[in-house]
Coordinates of C-alpha atoms in Angstrom, one line a residue:
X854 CA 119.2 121.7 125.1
X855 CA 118.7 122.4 128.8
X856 CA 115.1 123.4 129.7
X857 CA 116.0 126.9 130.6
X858 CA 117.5 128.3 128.1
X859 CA 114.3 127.4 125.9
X860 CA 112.1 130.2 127.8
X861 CA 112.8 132.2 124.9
X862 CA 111.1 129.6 122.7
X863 CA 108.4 129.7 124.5
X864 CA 107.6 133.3 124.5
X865 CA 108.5 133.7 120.9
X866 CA 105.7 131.3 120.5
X867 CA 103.2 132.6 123.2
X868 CA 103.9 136.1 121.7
X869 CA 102.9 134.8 118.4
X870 CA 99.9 132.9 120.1
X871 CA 98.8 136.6 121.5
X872 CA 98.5 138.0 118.2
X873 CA 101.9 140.5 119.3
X874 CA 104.5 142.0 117.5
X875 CA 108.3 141.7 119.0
X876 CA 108.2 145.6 119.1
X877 CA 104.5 145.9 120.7
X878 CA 105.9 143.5 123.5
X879 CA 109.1 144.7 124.1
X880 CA 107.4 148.6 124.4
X881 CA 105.2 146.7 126.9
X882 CA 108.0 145.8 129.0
X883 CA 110.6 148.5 128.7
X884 CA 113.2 146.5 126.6
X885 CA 114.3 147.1 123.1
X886 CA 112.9 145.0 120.0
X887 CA 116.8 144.0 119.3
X888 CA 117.2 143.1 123.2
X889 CA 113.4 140.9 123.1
X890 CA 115.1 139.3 119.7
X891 CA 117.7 137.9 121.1
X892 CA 115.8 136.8 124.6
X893 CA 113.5 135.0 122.0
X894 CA 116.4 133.5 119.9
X895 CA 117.5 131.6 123.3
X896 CA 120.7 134.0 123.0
X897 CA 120.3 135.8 126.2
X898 CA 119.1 134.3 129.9
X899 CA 116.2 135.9 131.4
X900 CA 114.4 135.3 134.6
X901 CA 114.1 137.6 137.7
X902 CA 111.4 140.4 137.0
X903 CA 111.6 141.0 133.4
X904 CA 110.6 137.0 133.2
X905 CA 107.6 138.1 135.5
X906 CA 106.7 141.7 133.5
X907 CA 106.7 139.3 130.3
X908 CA 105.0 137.0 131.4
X909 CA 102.3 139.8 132.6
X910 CA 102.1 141.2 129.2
X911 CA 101.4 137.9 127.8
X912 CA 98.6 137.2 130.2
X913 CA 100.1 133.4 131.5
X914 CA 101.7 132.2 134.5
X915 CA 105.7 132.7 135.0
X916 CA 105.5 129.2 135.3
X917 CA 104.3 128.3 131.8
X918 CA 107.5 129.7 130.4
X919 CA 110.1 128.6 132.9
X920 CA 109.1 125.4 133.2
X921 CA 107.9 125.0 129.7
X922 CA 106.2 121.5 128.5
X923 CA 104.9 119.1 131.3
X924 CA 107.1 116.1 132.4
X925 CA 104.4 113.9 131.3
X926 CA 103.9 115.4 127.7
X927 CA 107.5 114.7 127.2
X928 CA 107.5 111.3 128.2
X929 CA 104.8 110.5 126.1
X930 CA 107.0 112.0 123.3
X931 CA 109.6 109.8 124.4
X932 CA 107.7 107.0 124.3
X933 CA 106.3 107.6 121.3
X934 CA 109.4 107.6 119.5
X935 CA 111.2 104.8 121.0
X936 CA 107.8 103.0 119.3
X937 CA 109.0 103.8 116.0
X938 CA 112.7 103.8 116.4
X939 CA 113.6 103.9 112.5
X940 CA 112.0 107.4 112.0
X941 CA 115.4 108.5 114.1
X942 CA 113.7 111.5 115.9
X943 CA 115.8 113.8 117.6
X944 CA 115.9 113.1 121.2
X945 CA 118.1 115.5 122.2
X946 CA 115.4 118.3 121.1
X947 CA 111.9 117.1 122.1
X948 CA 112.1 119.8 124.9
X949 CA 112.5 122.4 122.3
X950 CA 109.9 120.9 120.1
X951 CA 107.6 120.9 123.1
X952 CA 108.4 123.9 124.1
X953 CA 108.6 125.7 120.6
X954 CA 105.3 123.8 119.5
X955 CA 103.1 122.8 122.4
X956 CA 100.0 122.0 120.3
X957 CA 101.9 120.1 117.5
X958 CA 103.7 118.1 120.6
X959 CA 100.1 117.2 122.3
X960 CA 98.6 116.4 119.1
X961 CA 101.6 114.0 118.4
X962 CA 101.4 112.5 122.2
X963 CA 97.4 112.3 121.9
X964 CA 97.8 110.3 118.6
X965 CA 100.4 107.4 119.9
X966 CA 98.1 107.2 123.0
X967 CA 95.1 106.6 120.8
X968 CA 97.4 104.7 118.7
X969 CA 98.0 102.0 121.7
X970 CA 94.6 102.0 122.7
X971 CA 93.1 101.3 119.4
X972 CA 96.1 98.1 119.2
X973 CA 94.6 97.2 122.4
X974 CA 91.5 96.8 121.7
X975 CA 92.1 95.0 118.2
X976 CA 94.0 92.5 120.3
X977 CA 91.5 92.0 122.4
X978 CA 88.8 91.7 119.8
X979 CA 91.3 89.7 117.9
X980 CA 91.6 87.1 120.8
X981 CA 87.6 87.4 121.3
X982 CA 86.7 86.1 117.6
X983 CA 89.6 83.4 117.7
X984 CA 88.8 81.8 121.0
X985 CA 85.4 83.5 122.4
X986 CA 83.4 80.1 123.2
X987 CA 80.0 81.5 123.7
X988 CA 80.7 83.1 120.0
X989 CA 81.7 80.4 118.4
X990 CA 79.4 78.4 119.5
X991 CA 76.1 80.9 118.8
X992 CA 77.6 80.9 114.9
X993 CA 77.9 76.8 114.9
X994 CA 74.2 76.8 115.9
X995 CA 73.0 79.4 113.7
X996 CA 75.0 77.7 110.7
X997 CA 73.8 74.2 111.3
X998 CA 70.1 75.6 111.6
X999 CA 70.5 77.6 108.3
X1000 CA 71.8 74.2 107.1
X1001 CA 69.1 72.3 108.0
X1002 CA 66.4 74.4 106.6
X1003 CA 68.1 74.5 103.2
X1004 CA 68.2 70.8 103.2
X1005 CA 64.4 71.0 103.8
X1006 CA 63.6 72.7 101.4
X1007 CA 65.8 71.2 98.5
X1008 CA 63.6 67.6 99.2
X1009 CA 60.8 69.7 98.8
X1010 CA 61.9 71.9 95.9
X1011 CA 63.2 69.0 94.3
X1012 CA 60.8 65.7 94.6
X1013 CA 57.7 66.0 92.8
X1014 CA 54.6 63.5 93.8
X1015 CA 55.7 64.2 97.4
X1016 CA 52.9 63.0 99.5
X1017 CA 50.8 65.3 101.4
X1018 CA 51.9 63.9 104.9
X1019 CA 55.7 64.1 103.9
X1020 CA 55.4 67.7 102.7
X1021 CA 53.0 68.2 105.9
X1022 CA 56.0 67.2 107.8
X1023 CA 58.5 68.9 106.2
X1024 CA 56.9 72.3 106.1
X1025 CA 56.8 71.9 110.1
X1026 CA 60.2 71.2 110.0
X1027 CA 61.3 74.6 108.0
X1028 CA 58.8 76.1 110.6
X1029 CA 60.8 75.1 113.9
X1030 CA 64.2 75.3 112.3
X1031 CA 63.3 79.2 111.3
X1032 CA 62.1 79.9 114.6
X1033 CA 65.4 78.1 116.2
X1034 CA 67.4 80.1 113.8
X1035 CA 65.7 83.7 114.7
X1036 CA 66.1 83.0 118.4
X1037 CA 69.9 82.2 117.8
X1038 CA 70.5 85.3 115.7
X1039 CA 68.4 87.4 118.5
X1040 CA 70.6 86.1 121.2
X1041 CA 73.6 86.4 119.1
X1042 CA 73.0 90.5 118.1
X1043 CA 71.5 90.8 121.7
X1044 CA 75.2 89.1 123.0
X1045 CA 77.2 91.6 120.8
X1046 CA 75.4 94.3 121.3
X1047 CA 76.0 94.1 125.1
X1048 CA 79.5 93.4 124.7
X1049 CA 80.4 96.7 124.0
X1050 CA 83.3 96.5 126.5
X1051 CA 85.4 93.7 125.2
X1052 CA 87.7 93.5 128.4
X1053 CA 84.6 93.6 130.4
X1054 CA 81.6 91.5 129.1
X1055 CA 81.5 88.0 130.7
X1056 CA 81.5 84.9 128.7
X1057 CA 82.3 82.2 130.9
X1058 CA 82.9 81.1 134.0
X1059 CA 86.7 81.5 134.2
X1060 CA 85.8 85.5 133.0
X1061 CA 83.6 85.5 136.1
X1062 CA 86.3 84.6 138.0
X1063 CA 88.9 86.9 136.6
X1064 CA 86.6 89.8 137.3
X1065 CA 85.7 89.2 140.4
X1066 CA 89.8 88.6 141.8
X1067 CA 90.2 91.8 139.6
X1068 CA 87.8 94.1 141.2
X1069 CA 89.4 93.2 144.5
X1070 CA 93.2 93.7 143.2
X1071 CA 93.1 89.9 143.7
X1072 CA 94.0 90.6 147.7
X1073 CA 90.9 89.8 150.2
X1074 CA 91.8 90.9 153.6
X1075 CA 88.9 89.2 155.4
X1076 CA 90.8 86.0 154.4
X1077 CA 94.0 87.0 156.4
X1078 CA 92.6 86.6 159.9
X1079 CA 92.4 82.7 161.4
X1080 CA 89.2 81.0 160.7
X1081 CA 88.0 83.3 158.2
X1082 CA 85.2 81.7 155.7
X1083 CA 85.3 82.0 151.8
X1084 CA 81.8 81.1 151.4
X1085 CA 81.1 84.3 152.4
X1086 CA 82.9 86.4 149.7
X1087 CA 80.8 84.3 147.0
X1088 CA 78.9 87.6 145.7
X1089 CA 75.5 85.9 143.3
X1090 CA 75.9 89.4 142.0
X1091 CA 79.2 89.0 140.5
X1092 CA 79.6 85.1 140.0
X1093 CA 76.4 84.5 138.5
X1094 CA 76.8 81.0 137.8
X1095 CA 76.9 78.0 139.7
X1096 CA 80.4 76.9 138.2
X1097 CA 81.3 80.5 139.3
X1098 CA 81.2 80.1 142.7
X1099 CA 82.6 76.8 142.3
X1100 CA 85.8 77.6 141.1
X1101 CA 85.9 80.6 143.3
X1102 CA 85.4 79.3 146.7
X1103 CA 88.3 77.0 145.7
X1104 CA 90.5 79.4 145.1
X1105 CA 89.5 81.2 148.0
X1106 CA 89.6 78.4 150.2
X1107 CA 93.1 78.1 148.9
X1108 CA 94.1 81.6 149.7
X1109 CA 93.3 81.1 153.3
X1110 CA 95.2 78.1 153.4
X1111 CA 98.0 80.3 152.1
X1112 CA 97.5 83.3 154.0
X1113 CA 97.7 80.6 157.1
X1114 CA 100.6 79.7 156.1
X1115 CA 102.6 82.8 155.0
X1116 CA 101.2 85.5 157.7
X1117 CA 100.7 89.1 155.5
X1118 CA 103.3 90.6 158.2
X1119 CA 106.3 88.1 157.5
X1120 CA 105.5 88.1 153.5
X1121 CA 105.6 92.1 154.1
X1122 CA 109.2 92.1 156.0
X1123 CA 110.6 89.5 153.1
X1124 CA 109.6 91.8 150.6
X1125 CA 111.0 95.0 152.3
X1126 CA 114.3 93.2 152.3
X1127 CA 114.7 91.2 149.7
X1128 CA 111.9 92.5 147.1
X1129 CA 109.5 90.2 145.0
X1130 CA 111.8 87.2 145.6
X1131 CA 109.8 83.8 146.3
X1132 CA 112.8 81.7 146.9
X1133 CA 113.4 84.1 149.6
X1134 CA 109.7 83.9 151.2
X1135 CA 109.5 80.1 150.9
X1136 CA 112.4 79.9 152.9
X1137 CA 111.5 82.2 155.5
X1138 CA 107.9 81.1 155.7
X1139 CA 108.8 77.4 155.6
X1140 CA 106.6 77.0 152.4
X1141 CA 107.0 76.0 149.0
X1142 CA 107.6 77.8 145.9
X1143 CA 104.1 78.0 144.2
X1144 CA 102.4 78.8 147.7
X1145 CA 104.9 81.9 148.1
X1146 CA 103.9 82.9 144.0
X1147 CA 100.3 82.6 145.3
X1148 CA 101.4 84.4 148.4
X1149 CA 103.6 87.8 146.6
X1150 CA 100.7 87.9 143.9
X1151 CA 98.0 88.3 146.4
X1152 CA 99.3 90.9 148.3
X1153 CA 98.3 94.6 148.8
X1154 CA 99.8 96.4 145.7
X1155 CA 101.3 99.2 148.6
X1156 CA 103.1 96.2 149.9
X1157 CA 105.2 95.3 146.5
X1158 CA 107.7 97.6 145.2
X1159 CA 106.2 96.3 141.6
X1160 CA 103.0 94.8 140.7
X1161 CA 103.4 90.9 140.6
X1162 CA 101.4 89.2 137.8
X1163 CA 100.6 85.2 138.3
X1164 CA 99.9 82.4 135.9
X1165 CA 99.2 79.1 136.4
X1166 CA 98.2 76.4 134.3
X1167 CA 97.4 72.2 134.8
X1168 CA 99.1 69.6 133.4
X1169 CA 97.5 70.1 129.8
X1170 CA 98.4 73.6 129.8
X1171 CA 95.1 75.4 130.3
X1172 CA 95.6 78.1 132.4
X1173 CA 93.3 77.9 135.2
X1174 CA 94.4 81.4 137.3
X1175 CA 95.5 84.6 135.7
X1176 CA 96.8 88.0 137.3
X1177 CA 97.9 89.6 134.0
X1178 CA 100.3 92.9 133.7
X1179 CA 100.1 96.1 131.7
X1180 CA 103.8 95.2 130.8
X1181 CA 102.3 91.0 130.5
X1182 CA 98.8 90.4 129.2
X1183 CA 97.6 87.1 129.9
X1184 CA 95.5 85.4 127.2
X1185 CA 91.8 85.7 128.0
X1186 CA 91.2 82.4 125.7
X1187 CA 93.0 79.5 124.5
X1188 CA 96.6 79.0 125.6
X1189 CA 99.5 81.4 126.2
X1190 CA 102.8 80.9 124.5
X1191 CA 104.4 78.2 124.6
X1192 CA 108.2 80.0 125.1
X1193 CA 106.6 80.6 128.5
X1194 CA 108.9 79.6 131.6
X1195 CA 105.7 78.2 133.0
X1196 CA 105.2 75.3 130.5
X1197 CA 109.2 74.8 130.4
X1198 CA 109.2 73.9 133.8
X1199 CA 105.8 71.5 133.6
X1200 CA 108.9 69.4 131.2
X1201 CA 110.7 69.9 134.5
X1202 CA 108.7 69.2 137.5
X1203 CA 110.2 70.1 140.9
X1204 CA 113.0 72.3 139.2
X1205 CA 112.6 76.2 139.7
X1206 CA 112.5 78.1 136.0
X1207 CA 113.8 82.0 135.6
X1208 CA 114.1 83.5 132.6
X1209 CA 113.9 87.1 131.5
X1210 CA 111.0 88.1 129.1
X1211 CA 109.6 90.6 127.1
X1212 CA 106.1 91.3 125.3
X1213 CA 107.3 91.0 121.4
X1214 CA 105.6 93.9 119.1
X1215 CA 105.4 95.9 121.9
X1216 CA 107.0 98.7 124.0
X1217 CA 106.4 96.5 127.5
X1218 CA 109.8 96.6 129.5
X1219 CA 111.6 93.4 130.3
X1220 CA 109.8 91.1 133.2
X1221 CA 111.4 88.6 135.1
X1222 CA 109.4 85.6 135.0
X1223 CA 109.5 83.0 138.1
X1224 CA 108.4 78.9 136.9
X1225 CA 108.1 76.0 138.9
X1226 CA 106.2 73.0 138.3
X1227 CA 104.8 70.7 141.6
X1228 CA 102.0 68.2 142.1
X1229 CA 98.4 69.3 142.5
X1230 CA 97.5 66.4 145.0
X1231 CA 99.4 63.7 147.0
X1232 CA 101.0 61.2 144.8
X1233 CA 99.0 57.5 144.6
X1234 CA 100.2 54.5 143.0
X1235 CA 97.1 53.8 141.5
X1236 CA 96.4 57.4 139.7
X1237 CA 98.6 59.3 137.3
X1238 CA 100.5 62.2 138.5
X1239 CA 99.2 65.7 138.5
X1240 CA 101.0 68.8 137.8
X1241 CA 100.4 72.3 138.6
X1242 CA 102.8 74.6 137.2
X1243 CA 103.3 78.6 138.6
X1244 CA 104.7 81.4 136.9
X1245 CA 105.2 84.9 138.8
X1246 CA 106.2 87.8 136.5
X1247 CA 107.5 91.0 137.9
X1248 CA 109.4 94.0 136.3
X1249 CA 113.0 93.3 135.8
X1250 CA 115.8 95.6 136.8
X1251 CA 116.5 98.2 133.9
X1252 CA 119.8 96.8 133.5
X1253 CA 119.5 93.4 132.6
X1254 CA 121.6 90.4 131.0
X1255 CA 121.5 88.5 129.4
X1256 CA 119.1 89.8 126.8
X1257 CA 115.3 89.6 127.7
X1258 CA 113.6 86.4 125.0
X1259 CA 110.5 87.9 123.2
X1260 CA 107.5 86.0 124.0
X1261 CA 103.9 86.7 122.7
X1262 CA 100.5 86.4 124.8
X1263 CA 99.3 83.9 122.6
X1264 CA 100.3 82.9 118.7
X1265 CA 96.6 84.4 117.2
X1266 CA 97.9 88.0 118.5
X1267 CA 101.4 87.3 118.4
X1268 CA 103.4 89.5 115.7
X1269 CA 106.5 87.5 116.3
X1270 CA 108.4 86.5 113.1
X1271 CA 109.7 83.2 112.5
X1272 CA 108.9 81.2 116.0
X1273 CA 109.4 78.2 116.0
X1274 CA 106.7 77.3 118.6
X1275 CA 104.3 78.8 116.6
X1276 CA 101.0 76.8 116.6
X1277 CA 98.4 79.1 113.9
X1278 CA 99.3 82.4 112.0
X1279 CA 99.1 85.5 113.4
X1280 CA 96.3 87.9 112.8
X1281 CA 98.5 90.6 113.4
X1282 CA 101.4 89.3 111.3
X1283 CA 101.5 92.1 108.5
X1284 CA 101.1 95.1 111.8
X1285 CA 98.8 97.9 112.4

């Protein structure tokens, strides 16, 4: 139904919002009851000044009912139902239903958004308790301690004639291992309790680093001039640890290198032409493929038609740098999947990888993922090879063949059925 002739929907319902009869407002604006029923039955157009006068008498703007529903609350009702597409909702009236019910339709839209916030953060928590080192790690300690003291004190429960100096002994053994045990359990409820924010609280150094390139949009423009210095981007207020910085004037010493290489004005005039294409900028900048990935992920998000996420991961398959999507979340622990282009092209090094992708479980659009794998030093005869592989995701064109694959973000979280790359079960395999 077009979205004018549903303004009499929508002052049927205002009317009936107001507390009106169809005869009190039709005396109000010098129409008949019979003429006002069949405005409100979408039976006869209306607009001009008797839209205005009615509009008047119901105390909202014109606007409200020519225009109806927002854009946005419609999309979201979209949205909503191509999440559940076996409920078969009628498409072809969610203007009328938004129009005809405007509180049923945000209460609807309110409840899928809450819907996909609450998945997202039972991911996240999800992939916190499987792979969380500083957690697991807190729970081994205060396990072993609670171990030890029991073993204590079943030699002392259980030998009789113990000697005095043995039990002496043992007693100051229960003492420090209950004192180990309540500093653990302190610092293990003082950790949760100040990890409220599961996407934010830091846990290691690699999370140090992932918020810091994330706070900057992972773009440093200090860095694109000649003879820049990292060093002084190391914030001690944001990397607080020593291995922070570390890791994070590498990569910044690396994004100079690159930015040297592939000047921000020539990677903006490949992009204008040929979009987020890195063959195209490694052969206009003279580079190679993983320095343009580095290069189109780094740039200023008003210089990409779509935002660029990056991945890449050593020759074991740890992924040491991550730009994740909204459309491709990036593990935040433990490996990604291994359908990935980005390992598949490790098994291949030297040969460019693209495949198309999409989020499985999920309503994430189809990406089109980039992979290449290439050595991380200078070959040696006396040391083994080592690989760095690169893997740019950006949004794929909506028409797209052949069919995207359906990957996961890792196989805890992953509700894909019947992978065969699976490694563990997924927590999420029976759904929300």
């Amino acid at each position: 139904m077009a979205r004018d002739t549903l303004i009499g929907s929508r002052i049927r319902e205002r009317r009936a919002l107001s507390g009106l009869r169809q005869a009190d407002l039709a005396r109000r604006v010098g129409i008949s009851a019979s003429y006002l029923n069949l405005i409100e039955h979408n039976r006869r157009r209306i607009g001009g000044k008797l839209l205005m006068r009615i509009a008047g008498a119901l105390e909202v703007e014109p606007s409200l009912l020519s225009e109806g529903a927002e854009a946005a609350l419609l999309a979201r009702l979209r949205e909503a139902a191509a999440a559940q597409p076996g409920t078969k909702a009628e498409l072809d009236r969610v203007e009328e239903f938004a129009g005809r019910f405007p509180g049923w339709a945000n209460l609807l839209a309110d409840a899928r958004r809450r819907i996909d916030a609450l998945e997202d953060t039972v991911e996240t928590l999800s992939d916190r308790l499987a792979h969380d080192p500083h957690l697991a790690a807190s729970l081994h300690e205060v396990l072993s301690t609670v171990t030890a003291i029991r073993s204590t004190a079943a030699i002392l429960a259980g030998t009789e004639g113990l000697e005095r100096e043995w039990q002496d002994r043992f007693h100051r053994n229960i003492d420090e291992d209950s004192r180990r045990l309540a500093e653990g359990a302190q610092a293990l409820v003082t950790y949760l309790d100040g990890a409220a924010d599961a996407r934010r609280s830091l846990t290691s150094p690699q999370e140090e680093i992932d918020a810091f390139l994330a706070d900057r949009d992972f773009h440093f423009a200090e860095l694109e001039a000649p003879g820049a210095d990292p060093a002084e981007l190391l914030d001690p207020a944001v990397l607080t640890s020593q291995a922070a910085r570390q890791i994070a004037e590498r990569l910044l010493q690396r994004y100079a290198e690159d930015a040297a290489q592939v000047p921000l004005a020539l990677a903006r005039d490949v992009v204008a032409e040929h979009g987020v294409d890195p063959a195209a900028l490694a052969r206009a900048a003279g580079c190679d493929l993983p320095c343009a990935m580095r290069r189109l992920a780094s740039l200023p998000p008003q210089a990409l038609p779509a935002p660029a996420g990056l991945a890449i991961c050593d020759s074991a398959g740890a992924l040491t740098f991550r730009k994740p999507l909204d459309d491709f979340p990036l593990p935040r622990f433990g490996g990604g999947c291994a359908l990935w282009p980005l390992f598949e092209a490790l098994a291949r090094p030297g040969q460019p990888v693209m495949r198309l992708l999409v989020q499985a479980g999920g309503e994430a659009r189809p990406m089109r993922a980039f992979a290449v794998a290439a050595p991380a030093r200078a070959a040696a005869f006396d040391a083994p090879p080592l690989m760095e592989a690169h893997m740019l995701v950006v949004a794929a064109p909506e028409a797209t063949a052949p069919p995207p694959l359906e990957v996961g973000v890792t196989c805890r979280i992953c509700p894909r059925e019947g992978c065969p790359a699976r490694r563990e079960p997924s927590l999420l395999s029976a759904g929300f």
